[in-house]
PDB file of C-alpha atoms and ligand atoms in Angstrom:
ATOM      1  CA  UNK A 293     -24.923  20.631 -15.947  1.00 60.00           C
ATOM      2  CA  UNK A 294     -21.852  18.844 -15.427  1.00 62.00           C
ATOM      3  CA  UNK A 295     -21.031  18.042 -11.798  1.00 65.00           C
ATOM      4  CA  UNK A 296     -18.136  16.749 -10.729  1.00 69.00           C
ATOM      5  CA  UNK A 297     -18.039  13.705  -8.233  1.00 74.00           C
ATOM      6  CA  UNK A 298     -17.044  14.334  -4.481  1.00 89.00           C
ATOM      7  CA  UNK A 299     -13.351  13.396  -3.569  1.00 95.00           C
ATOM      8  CA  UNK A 300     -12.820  10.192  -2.124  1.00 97.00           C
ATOM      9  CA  UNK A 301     -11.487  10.296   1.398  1.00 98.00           C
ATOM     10  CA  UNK A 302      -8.502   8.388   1.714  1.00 98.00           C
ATOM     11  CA  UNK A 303      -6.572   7.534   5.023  1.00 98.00           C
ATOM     12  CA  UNK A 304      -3.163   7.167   5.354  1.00 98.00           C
ATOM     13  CA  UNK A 305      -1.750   4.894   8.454  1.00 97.00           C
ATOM     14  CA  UNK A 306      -0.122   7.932  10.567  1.00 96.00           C
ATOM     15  CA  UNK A 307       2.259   5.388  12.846  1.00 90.00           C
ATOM     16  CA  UNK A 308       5.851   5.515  11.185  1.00 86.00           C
ATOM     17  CA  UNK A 309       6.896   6.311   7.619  1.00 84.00           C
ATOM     18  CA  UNK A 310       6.583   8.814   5.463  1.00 90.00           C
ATOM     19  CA  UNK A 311       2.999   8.878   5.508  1.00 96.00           C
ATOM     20  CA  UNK A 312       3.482  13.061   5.132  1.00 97.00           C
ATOM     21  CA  UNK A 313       4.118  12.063   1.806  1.00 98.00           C
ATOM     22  CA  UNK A 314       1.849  10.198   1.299  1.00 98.00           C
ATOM     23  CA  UNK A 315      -0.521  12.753   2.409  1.00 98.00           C
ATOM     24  CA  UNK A 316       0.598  14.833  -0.502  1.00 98.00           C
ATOM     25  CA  UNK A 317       0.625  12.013  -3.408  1.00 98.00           C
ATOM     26  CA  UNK A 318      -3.649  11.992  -3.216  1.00 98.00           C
ATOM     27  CA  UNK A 319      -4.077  15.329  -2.976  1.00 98.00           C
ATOM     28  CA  UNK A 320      -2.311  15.807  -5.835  1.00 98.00           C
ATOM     29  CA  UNK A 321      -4.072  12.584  -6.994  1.00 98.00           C
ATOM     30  CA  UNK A 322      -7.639  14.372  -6.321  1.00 97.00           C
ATOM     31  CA  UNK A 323      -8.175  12.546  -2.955  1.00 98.00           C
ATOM     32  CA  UNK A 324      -8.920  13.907   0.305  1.00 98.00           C
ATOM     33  CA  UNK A 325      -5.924  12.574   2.578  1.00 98.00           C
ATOM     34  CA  UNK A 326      -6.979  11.767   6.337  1.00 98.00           C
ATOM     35  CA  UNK A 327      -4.347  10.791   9.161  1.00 97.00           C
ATOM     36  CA  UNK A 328      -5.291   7.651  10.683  1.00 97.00           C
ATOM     37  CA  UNK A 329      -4.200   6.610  14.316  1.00 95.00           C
ATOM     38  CA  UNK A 330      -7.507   5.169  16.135  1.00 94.00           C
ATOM     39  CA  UNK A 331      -9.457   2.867  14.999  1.00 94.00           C
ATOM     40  CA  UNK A 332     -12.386   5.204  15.336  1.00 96.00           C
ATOM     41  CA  UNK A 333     -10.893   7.534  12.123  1.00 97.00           C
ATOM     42  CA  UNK A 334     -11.625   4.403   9.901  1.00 97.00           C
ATOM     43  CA  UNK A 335     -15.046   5.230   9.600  1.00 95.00           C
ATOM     44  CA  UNK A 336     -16.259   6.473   6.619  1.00 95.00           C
ATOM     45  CA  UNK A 337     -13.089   6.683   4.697  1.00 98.00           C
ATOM     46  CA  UNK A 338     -13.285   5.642   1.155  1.00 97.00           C
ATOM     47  CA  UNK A 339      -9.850   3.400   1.263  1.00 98.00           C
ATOM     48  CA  UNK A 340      -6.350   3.649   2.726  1.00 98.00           C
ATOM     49  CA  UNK A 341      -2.356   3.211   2.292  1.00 98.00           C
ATOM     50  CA  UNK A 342      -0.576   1.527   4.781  1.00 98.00           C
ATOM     51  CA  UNK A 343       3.238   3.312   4.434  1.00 97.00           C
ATOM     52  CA  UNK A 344       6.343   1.824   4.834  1.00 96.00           C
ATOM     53  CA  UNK A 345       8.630   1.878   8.292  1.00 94.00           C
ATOM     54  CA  UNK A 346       9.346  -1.161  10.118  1.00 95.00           C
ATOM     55  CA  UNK A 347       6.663  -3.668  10.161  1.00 97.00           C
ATOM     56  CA  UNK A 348       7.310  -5.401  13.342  1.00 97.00           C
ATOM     57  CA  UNK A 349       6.988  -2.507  15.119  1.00 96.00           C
ATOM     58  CA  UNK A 350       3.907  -1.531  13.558  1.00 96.00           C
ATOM     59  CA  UNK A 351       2.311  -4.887  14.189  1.00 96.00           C
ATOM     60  CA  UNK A 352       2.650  -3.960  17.715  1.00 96.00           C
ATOM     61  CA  UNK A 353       1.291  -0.242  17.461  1.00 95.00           C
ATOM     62  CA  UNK A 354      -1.664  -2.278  15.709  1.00 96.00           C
ATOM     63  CA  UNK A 355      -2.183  -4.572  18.669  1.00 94.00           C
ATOM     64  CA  UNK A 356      -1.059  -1.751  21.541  1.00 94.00           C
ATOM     65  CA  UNK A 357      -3.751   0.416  19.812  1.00 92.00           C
ATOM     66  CA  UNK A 358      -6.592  -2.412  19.507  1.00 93.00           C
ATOM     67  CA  UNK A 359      -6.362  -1.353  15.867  1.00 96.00           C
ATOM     68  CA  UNK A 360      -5.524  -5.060  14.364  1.00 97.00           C
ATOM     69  CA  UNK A 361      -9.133  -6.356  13.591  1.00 97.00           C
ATOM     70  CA  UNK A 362     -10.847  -3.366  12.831  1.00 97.00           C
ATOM     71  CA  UNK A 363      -8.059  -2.599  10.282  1.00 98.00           C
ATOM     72  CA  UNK A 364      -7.859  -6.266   9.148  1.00 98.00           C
ATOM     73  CA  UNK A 365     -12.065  -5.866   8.593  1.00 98.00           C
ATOM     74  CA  UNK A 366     -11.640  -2.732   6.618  1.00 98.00           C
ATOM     75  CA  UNK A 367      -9.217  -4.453   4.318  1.00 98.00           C
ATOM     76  CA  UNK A 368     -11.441  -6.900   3.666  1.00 97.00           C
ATOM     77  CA  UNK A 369     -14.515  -4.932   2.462  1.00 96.00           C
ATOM     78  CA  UNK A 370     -12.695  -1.156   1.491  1.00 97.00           C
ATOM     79  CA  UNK A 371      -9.365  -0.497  -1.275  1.00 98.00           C
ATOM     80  CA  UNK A 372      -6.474  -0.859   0.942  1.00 98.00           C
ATOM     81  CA  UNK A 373      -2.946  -0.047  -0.829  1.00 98.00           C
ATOM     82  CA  UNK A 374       0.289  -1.119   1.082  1.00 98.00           C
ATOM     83  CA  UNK A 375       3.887   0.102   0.577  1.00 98.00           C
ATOM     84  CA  UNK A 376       6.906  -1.438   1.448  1.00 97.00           C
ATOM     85  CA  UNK A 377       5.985  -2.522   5.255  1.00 97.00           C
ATOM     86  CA  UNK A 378       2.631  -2.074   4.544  1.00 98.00           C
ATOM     87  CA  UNK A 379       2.655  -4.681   1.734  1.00 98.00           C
ATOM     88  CA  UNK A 380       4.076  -7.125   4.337  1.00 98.00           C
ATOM     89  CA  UNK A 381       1.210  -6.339   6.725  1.00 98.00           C
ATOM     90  CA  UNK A 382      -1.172  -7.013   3.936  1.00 98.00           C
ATOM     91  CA  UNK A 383       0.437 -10.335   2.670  1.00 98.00           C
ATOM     92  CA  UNK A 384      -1.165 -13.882   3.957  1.00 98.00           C
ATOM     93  CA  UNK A 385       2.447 -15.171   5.076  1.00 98.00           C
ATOM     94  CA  UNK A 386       5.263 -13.399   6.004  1.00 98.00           C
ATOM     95  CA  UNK A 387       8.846 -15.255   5.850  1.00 98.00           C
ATOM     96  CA  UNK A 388      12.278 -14.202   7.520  1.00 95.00           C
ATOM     97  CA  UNK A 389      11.288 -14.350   9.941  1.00 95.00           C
ATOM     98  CA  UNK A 390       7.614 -14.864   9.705  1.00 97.00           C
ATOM     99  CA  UNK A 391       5.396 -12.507  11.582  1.00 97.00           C
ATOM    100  CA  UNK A 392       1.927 -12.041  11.835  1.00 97.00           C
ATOM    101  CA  UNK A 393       0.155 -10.293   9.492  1.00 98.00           C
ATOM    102  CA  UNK A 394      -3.525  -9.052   8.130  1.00 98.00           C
ATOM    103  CA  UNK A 395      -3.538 -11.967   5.677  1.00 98.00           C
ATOM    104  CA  UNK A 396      -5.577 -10.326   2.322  1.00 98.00           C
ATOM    105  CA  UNK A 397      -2.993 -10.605  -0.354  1.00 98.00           C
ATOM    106  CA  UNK A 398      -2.652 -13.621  -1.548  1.00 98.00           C
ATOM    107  CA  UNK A 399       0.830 -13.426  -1.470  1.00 98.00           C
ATOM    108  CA  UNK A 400       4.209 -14.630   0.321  1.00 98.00           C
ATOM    109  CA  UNK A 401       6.645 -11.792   1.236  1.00 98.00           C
ATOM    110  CA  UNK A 402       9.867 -12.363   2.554  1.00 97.00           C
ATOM    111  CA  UNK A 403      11.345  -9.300   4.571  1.00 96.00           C
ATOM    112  CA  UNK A 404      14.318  -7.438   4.115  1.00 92.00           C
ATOM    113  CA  UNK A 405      15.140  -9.850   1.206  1.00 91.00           C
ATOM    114  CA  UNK A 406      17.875  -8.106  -0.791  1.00 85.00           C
ATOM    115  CA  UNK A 407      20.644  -7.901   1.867  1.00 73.00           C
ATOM    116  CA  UNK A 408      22.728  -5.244   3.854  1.00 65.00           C
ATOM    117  CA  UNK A 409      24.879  -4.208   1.179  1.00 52.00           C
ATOM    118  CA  UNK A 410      22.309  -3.541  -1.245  1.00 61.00           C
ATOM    119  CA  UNK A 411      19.684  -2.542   0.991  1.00 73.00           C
ATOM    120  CA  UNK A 412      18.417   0.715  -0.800  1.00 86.00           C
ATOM    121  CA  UNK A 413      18.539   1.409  -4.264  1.00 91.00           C
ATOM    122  CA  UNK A 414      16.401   2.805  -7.455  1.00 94.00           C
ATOM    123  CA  UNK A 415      15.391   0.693 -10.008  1.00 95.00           C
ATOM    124  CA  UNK A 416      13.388   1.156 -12.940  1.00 96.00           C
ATOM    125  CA  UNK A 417      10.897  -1.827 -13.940  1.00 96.00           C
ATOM    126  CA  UNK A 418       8.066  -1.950 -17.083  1.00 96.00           C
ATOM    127  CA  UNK A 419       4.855  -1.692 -16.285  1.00 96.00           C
ATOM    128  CA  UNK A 420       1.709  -2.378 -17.048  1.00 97.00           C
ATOM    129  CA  UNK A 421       0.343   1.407 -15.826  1.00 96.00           C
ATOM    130  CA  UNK A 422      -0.101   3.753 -18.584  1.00 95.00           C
ATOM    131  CA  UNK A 423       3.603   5.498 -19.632  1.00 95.00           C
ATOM    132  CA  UNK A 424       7.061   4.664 -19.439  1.00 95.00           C
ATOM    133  CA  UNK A 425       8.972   2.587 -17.248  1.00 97.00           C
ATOM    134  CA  UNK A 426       8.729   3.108 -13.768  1.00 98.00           C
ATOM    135  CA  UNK A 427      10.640   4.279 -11.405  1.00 97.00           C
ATOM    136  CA  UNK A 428      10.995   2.316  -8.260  1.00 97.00           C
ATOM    137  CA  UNK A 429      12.836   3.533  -4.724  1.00 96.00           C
ATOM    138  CA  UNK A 430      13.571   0.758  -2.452  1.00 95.00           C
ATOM    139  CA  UNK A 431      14.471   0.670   0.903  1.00 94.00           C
ATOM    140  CA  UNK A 432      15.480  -2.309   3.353  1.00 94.00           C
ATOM    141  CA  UNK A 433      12.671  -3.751   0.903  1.00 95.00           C
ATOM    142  CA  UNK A 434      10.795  -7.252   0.926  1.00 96.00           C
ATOM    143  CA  UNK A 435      10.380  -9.268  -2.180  1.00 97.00           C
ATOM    144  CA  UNK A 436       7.039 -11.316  -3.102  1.00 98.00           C
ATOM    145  CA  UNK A 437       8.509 -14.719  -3.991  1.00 98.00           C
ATOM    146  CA  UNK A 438       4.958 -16.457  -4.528  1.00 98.00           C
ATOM    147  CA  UNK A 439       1.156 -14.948  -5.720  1.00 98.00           C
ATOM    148  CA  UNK A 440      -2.274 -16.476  -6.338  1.00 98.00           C
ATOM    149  CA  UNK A 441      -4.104 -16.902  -9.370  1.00 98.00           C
ATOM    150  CA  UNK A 442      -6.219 -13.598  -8.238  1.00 98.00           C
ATOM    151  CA  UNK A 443      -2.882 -11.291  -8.280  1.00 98.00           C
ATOM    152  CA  UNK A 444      -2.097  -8.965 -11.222  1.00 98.00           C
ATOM    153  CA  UNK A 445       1.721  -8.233 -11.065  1.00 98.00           C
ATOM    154  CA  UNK A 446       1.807  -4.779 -12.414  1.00 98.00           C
ATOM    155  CA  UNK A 447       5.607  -4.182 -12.262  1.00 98.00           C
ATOM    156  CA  UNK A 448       8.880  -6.359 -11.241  1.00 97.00           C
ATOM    157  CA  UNK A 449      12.533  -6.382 -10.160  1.00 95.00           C
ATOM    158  CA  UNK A 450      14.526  -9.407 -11.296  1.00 92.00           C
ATOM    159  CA  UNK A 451      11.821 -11.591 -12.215  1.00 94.00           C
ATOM    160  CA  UNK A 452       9.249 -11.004  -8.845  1.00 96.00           C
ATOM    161  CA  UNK A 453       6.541  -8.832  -8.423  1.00 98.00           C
ATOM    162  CA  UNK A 454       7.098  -5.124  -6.988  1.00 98.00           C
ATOM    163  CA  UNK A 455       3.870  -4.143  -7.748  1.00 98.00           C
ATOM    164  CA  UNK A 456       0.541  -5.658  -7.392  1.00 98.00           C
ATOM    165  CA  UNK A 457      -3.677  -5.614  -7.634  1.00 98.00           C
ATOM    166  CA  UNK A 458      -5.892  -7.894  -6.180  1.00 98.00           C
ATOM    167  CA  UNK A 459      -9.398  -6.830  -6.578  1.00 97.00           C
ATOM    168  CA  UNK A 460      -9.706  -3.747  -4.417  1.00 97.00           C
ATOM    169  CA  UNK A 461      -5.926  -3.952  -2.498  1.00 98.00           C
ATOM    170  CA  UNK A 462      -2.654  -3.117  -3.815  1.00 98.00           C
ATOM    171  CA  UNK A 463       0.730  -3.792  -2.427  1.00 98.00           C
ATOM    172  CA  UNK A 464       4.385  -2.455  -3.743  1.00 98.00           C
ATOM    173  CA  UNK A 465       7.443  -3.543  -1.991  1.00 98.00           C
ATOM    174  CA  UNK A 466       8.919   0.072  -2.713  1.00 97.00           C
ATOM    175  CA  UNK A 467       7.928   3.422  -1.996  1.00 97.00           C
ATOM    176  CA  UNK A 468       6.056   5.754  -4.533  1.00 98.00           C
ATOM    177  CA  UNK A 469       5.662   8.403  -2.310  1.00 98.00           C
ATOM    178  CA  UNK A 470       9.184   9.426  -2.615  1.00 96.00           C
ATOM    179  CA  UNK A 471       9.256   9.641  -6.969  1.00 97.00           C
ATOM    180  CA  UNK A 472       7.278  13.108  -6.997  1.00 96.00           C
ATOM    181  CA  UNK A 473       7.457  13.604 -10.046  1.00 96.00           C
ATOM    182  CA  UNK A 474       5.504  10.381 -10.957  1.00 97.00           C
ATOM    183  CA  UNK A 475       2.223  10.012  -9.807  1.00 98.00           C
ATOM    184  CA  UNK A 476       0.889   7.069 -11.611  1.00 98.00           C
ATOM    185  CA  UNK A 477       0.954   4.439  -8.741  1.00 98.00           C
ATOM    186  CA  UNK A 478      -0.947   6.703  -6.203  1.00 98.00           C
ATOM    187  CA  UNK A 479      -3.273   7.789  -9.188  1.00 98.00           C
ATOM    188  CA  UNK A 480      -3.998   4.147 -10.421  1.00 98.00           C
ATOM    189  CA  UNK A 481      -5.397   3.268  -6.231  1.00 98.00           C
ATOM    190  CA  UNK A 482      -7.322   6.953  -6.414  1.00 98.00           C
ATOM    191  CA  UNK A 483      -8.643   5.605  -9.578  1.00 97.00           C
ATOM    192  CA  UNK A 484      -9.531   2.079  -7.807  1.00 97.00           C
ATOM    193  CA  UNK A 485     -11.374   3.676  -4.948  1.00 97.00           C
ATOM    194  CA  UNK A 486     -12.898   5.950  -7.285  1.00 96.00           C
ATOM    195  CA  UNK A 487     -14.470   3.482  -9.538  1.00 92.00           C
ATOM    196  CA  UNK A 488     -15.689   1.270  -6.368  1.00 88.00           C
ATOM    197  CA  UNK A 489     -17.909   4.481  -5.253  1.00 88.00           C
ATOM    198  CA  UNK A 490     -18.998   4.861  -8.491  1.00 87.00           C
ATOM    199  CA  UNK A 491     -20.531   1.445  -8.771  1.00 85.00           C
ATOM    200  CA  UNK A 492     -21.796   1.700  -5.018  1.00 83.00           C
ATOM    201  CA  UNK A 493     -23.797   5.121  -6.446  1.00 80.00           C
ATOM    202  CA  UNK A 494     -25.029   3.005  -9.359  1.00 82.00           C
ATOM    203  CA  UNK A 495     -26.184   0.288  -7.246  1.00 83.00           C
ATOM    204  CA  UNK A 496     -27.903   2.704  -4.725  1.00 75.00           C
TER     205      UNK A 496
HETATM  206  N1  LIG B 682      12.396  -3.738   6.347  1.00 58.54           N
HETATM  207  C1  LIG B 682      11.075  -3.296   6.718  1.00 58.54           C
HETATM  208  C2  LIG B 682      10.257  -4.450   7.316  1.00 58.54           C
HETATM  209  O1  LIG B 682      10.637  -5.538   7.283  1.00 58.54           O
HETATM  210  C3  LIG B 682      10.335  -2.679   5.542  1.00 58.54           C
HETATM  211  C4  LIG B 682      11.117  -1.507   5.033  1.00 58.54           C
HETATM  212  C5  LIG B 682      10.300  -0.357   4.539  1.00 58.54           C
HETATM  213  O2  LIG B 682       9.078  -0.262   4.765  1.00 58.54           O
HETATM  214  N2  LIG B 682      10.955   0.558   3.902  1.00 58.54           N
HETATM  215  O3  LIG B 682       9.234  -4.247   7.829  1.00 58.54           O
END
C-alpha cells in the first residue's frame, strides 16, 4: 500500500511582510504553514521563510523578542529560505549601511541597492528551476554583489544573483510570494525540506 509521507511543517517569520502570503504559497506547495513569533514555535518545525519588510526593524523585533540566537541556531542545522529582507538577515555581511545579521549565507548583500527611482519593479530572469523564465517582483530590493564557492545562483538581474541555494538555505532578493500564479520557488524549498526528512527517516 502506497502511503504518502506526512507534510512538512514549515514556519513562516510572522513580524512584518507579507508572510499571509507566504502562508498560502506552502500550502499550495503541500506544506503545513505555521506563524512564528516566539522563539518557543521553532520547535519541531521542519524549516522556515524569513519574509520581506524592513530588515532593520526586524533585527530589533529579533533582539526585543530574545529570538536572535535561537533563530540564528535553527538556521544553522534546519532549511531556512529568506526573501527580500529576509535574505539580508541571512547573509554573512550586510553593506549600506552594514547591519548585523544571522551570518549563514555566504554572501554580501548590499541594501536597498537599486535606488529611489527604480525602487520596485518586475523583472523576468532564466533560471535554473524547471520551466520558463521567471518572474521576479522587487521591492526597495538588495542586490548580492559577492558569493562563496558553496552558493548555487539559481536566477539573476543584470549580472548578480537574485536567487540562491546553499546546502539547506535559500535566499532571493525579491518576493515570490506575490507571483501566484508561479509556484516554483516556494515548491523547489518544500522540495528541499522534504528531501532532508527523507534522508533523516532513512538514517533512523
Ligand atoms: N529595503 C528593505 C531592507 O533593507 C528590504 C525590502 C523588502 O524586504 N522588500 O531591509
Amino acid at each position: 500500500m502506497h502511503v504518502d509521507p506526512p507534510k512538512p511543517h514549515i514556519g513562516v517569520l510572522a513580524i512584518q511582510g507579507d508572510y499571509a502570503a507566504h502562508a498560502r504559497a506552502l500550502a499550495e506547495c503541500g506544506a503545513i504553514p505555521v506563524e512564528v513569533r516566539k522563539r518557543e514555535e521553532l520547535r519541531g518545525l521542519d524549516g522556515l521563510i524569513i519574509p520581506g519588510g524592513e530588515s532593520s526593524t526586524m533585527l530589533k523585533f529579533l533582539e526585543r523578542r530574545d529570538l536572535f540566537d535561537d533563530l540564528k541556531q535553527f538556521c544553522q542545522s534546519s532549511p531556512v529560505f529568506g526573501t527580500c529582507a529576509g535574505a539580508i538577515l541571512l547573509a554573512r555581511e550586510v553593506r549600506n549601511p552594514p547591519q548585523a545579521s544571522l551570518g549563514v549565507l555566504d554572501a554580501v548583500i548590499e541594501r536597498n541597492a537599486y535606488g529611489r527611482q527604480i525602487d520596485s519593479s518586475i523583472l523576468f530572469s532564466e533560471t535554473k528551476l524547471p520551466g520558463d523564465k521567471l518572474e521576479m517582483v522587487f521591492i526597495r530590493a538588495p542586490r548580492i554583489v559577492e558569493t562563496g564557492p558553496s552558493v548555487e545562483v539559481l536566477a539573476h538581474r543584470d549580472g548578480r544573483p537574485t536567487l540562491v541555494r546553499q546546502g539547506k538555505l535559500m535566499a532571493a532578493t525579491f518576493h515570490p510570494e506575490l507571483t501566484p500564479d508561479d509556484r516554483r520557488v516556494h515548491q523547489s524549498f518544500v522540495d528541499l525540506v522534504n528531501s532532508g526528512l527523507r534522508k533523516k527517516m532513512k538514517a533512523s
